[in-house]
Coordinates of C-alpha atoms in Angstrom, one line a residue:
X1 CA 26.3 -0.6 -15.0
X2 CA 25.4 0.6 -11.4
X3 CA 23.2 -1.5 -9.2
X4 CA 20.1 0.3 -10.1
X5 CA 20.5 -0.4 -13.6
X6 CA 21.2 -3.9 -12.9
X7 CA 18.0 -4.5 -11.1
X8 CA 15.5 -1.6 -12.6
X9 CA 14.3 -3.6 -15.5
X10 CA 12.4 -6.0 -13.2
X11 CA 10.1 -3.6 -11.5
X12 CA 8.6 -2.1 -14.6
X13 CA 11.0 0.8 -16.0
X14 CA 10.2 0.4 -19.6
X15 CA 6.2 0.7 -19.3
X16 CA 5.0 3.7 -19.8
X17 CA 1.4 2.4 -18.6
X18 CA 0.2 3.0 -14.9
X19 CA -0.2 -1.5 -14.5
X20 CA 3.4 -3.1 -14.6
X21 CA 4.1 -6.7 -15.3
X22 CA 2.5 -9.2 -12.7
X23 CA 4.4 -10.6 -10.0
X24 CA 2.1 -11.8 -7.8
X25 CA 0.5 -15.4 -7.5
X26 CA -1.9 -16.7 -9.6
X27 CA -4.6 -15.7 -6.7
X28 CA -4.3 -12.4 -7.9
X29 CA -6.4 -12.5 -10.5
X30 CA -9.3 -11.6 -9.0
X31 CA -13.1 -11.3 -10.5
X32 CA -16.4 -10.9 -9.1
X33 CA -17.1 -14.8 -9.5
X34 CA -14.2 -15.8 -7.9
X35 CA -15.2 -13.8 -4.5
X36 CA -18.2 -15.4 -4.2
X37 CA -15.8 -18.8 -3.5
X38 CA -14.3 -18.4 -0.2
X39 CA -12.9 -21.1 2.2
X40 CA -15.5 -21.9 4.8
X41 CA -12.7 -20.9 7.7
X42 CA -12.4 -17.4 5.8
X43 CA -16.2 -16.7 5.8
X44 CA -16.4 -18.1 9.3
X45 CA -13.2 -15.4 10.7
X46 CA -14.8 -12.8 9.1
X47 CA -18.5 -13.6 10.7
X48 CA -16.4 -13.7 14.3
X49 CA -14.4 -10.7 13.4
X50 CA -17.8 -9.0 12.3
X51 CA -19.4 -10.0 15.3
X52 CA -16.4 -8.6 17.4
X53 CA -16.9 -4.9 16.2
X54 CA -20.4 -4.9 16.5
X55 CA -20.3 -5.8 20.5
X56 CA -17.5 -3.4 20.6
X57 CA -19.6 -1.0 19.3
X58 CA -22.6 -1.8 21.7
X59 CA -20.2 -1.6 24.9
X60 CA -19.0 1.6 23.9
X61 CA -20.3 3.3 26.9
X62 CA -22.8 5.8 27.5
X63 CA -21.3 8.6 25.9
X64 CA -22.9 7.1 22.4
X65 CA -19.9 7.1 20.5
X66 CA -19.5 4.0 18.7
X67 CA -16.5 2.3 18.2
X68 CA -15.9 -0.2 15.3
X69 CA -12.5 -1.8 15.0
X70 CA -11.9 -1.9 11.5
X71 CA -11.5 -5.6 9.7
X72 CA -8.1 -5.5 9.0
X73 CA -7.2 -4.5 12.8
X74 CA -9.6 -7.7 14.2
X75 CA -8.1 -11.4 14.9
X76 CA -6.7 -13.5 13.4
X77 CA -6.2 -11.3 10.2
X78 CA -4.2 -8.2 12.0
X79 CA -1.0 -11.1 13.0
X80 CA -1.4 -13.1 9.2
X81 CA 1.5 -12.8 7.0
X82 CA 4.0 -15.0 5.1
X83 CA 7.2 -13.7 6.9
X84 CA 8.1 -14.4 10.6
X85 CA 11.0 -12.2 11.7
X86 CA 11.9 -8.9 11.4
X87 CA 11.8 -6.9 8.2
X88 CA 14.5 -4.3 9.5
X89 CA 17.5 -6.9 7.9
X90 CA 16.1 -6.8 4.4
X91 CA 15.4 -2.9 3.9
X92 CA 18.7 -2.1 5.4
X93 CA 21.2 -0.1 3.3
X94 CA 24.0 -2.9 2.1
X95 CA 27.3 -2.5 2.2
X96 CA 28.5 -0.6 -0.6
X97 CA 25.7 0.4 -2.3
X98 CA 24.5 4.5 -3.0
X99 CA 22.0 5.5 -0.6
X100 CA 20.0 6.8 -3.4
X101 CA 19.9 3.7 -5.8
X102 CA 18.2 1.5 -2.9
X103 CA 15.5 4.1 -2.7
X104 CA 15.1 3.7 -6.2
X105 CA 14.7 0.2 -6.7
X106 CA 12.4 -0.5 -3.7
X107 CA 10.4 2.6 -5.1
X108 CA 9.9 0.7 -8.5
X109 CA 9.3 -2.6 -6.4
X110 CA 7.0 -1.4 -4.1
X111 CA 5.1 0.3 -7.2
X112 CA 4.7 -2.6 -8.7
X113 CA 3.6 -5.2 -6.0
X114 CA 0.7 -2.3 -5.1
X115 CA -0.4 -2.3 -8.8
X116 CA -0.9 -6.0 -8.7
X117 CA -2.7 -6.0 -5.5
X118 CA -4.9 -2.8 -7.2
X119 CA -5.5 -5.0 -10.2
X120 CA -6.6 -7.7 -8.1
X121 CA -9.8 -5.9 -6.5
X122 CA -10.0 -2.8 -9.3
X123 CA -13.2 -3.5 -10.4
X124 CA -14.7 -3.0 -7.3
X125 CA -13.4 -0.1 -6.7
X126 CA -16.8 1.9 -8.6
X127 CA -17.8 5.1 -8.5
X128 CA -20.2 4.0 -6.6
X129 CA -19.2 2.0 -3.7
X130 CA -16.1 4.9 -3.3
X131 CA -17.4 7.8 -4.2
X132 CA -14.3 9.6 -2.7
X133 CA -10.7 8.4 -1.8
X134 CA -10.5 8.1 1.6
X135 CA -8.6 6.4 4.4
X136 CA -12.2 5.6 6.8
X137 CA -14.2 8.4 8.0
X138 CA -12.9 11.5 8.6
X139 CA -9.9 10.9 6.1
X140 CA -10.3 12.0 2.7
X141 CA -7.9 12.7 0.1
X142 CA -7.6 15.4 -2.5
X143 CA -6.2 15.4 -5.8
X144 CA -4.0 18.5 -6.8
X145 CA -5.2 19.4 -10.0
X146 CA -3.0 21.7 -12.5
X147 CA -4.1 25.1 -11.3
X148 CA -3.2 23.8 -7.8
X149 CA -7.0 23.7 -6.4
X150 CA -7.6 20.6 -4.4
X151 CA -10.6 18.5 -6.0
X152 CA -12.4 15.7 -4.8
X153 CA -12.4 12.8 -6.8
X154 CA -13.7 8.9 -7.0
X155 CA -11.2 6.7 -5.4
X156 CA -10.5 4.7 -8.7
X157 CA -10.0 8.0 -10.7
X158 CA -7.4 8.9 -8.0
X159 CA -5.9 5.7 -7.9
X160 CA -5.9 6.4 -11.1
X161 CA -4.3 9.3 -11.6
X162 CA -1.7 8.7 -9.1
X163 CA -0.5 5.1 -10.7
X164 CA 0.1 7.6 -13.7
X165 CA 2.0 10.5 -11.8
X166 CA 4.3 7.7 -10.3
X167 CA 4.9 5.7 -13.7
X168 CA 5.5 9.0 -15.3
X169 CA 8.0 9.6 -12.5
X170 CA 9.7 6.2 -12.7
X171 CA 10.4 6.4 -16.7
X172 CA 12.4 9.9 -16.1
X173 CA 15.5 9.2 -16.4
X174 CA 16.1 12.9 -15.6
X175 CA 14.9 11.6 -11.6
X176 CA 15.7 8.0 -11.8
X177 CA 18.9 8.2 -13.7
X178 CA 20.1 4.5 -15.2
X179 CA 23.6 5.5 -16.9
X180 CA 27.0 4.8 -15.5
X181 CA 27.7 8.2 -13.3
X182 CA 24.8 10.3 -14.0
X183 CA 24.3 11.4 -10.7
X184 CA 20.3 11.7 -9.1
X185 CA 19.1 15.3 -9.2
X186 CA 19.3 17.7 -5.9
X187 CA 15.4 17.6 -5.6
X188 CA 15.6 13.3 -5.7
X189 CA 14.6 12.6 -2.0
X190 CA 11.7 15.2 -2.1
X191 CA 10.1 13.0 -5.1
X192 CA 10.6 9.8 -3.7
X193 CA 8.8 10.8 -0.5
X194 CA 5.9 12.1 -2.4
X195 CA 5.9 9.0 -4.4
X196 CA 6.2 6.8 -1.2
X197 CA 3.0 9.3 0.3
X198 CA 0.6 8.4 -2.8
X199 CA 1.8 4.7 -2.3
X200 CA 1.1 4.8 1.3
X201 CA -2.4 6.5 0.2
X202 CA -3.8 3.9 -1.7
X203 CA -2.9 1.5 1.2
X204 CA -4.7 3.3 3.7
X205 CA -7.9 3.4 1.0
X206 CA -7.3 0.0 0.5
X207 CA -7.1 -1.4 4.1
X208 CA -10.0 0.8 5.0
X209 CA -12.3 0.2 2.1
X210 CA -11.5 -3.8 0.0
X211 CA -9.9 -5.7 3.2
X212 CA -13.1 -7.6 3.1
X213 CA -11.9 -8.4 -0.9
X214 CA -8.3 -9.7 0.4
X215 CA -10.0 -12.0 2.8
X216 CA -12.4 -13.1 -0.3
X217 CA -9.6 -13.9 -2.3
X218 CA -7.0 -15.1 0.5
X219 CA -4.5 -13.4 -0.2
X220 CA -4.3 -11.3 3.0
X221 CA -1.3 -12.3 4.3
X222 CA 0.6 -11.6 0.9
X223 CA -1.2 -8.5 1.2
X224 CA -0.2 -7.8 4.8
X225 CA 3.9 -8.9 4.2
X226 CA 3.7 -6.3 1.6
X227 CA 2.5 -3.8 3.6
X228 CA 4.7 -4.3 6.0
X229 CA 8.1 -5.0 4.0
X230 CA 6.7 -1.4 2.8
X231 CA 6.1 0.7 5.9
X232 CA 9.4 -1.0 7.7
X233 CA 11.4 0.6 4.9
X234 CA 9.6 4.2 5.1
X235 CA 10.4 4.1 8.8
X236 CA 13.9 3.1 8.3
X237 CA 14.5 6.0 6.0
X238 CA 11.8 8.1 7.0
X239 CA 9.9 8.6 3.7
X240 CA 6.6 9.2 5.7
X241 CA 5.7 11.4 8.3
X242 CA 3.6 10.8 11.3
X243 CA 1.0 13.0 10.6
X244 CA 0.1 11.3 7.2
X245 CA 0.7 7.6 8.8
X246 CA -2.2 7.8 11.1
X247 CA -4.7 6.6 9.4
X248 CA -3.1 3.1 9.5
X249 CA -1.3 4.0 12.8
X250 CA -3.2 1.3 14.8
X251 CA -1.8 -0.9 12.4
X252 CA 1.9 0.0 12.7
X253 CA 2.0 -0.2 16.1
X254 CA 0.7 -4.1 16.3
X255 CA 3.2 -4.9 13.5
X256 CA 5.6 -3.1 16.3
X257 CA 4.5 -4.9 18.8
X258 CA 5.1 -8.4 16.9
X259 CA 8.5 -7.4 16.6
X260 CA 8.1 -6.9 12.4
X261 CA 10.7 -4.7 12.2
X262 CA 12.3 -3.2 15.5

């Protein structure tokens, strides 16, 4: 049995469906009640933070562009997370093991933390209040469809249909091979780094759009150590290029700066 194999039937490999199995905490299970309960500190950081922006935004000069730091940048939320230290010692290749067989079990673990994160503020995710999946203004993503025309669609229908593409991905064991010396295919790496873009995607929609929903339901700093267990591993084996990092750039470079995973 190769490593892989060994550790692939935790992250999901036999669902066929686009949620996996839970692993989150019980504060996951979010529901429109239970953001209307918030700790009295949260509700208070977020009024400061809120109030930060806005007098950011009036001292932006005379030029009249106006500046708003997004939420999930402001203090204290941009520095909370459950891990101290630097990330760079766990996504590190081990000793011993195929390059391609750690890239394949963080893919199905990273798939399946963001589903229950997705789960958690779904059904706010409407038509309605995202009308298109974006990453903040001037960022908006477009789905492929199958005659190769670029479509706009709602952010949950893209979600959507990304969770799919991905599962679909994951249970082919044509790409993510789970028998003794069947090798991964040529084209492998060039999968994984699309998978790793749509992941990185619904991040970026997420942070932008439902951060206010993560400090609703406190689990921001799960939320934020995911994140950036997640983009420490894309930088170490560069799954991500710049040009599609940027809407969370800002981000990346504080969690450089605390020293998350030089």
């Amino acid at each position: 049995m190769s490593f892989f194999n060994s550790f692939s039937r935790g992250f999901g490999r036999s669902s066929k469906k686009s949620k996996p199995q839970q692993t989150q905490p019980n504060q996951l299970q979010a529901s429109a009640s239970s953001l209307s309960v918030s700790s009295s500190s949260s509700l208070s950081s977020i009024s400061r933070a809120t109030s930060y922006t806005n007098t950011s935004a009036g001292n932006a000069g005379n030029n009249g562009k106006v500046q708003q730091k997004p939420l999930f940048m402001c203090q204290p939320f941009v520095r909370q997370s459950l891990v101290t230290g630097n990330f760079k010692t766990i996504v590190q290749l081990p000793n011993y093991v195929d390059t391609n067989e750690w890239l394949a079990l963080y893919a199905f673990e990273f798939f399946s933390l963001l589903n229950s994160f997705y789960d958690a503020i779904s059904e706010f995710v409407t038509p309605q209040a995202c009308p298109t999946m974006n990453a903040g203004p001037g960022v908006d993503y477009l789905w492929m469809d199958s005659s190769k025309k670029a479509i706009r669609l709602p952010a949950a229908t893209y979600i959507d249909y990304t969770f799919s593409w991905i599962s679909s991905k994951l249970d082919d064991r044509s790409i993510f091979p789970t028998k003794q010396g069947v090798p991964f295919p040529p084209h492998f790496i060039s999968i994984l780094k699309n998978i790793f873009r749509q992941m990185f995607r619904v991040f970026a929609h997420i942070y932008h759009n439902h951060f206010d929903k993560m400090l609703h339901l406190g689990i921001q700093s799960h939320w934020n150590s995911l994140f950036t267990h997640f983009i420490g591993f894309v930088i170490n084996f560069d799954l991500i290029d710049d040009k599609e990092r940027e809407p969370l750039q800002p981000l990346i470079d504080s969690l450089e700066a605390q020293g998350m995973f030089l």
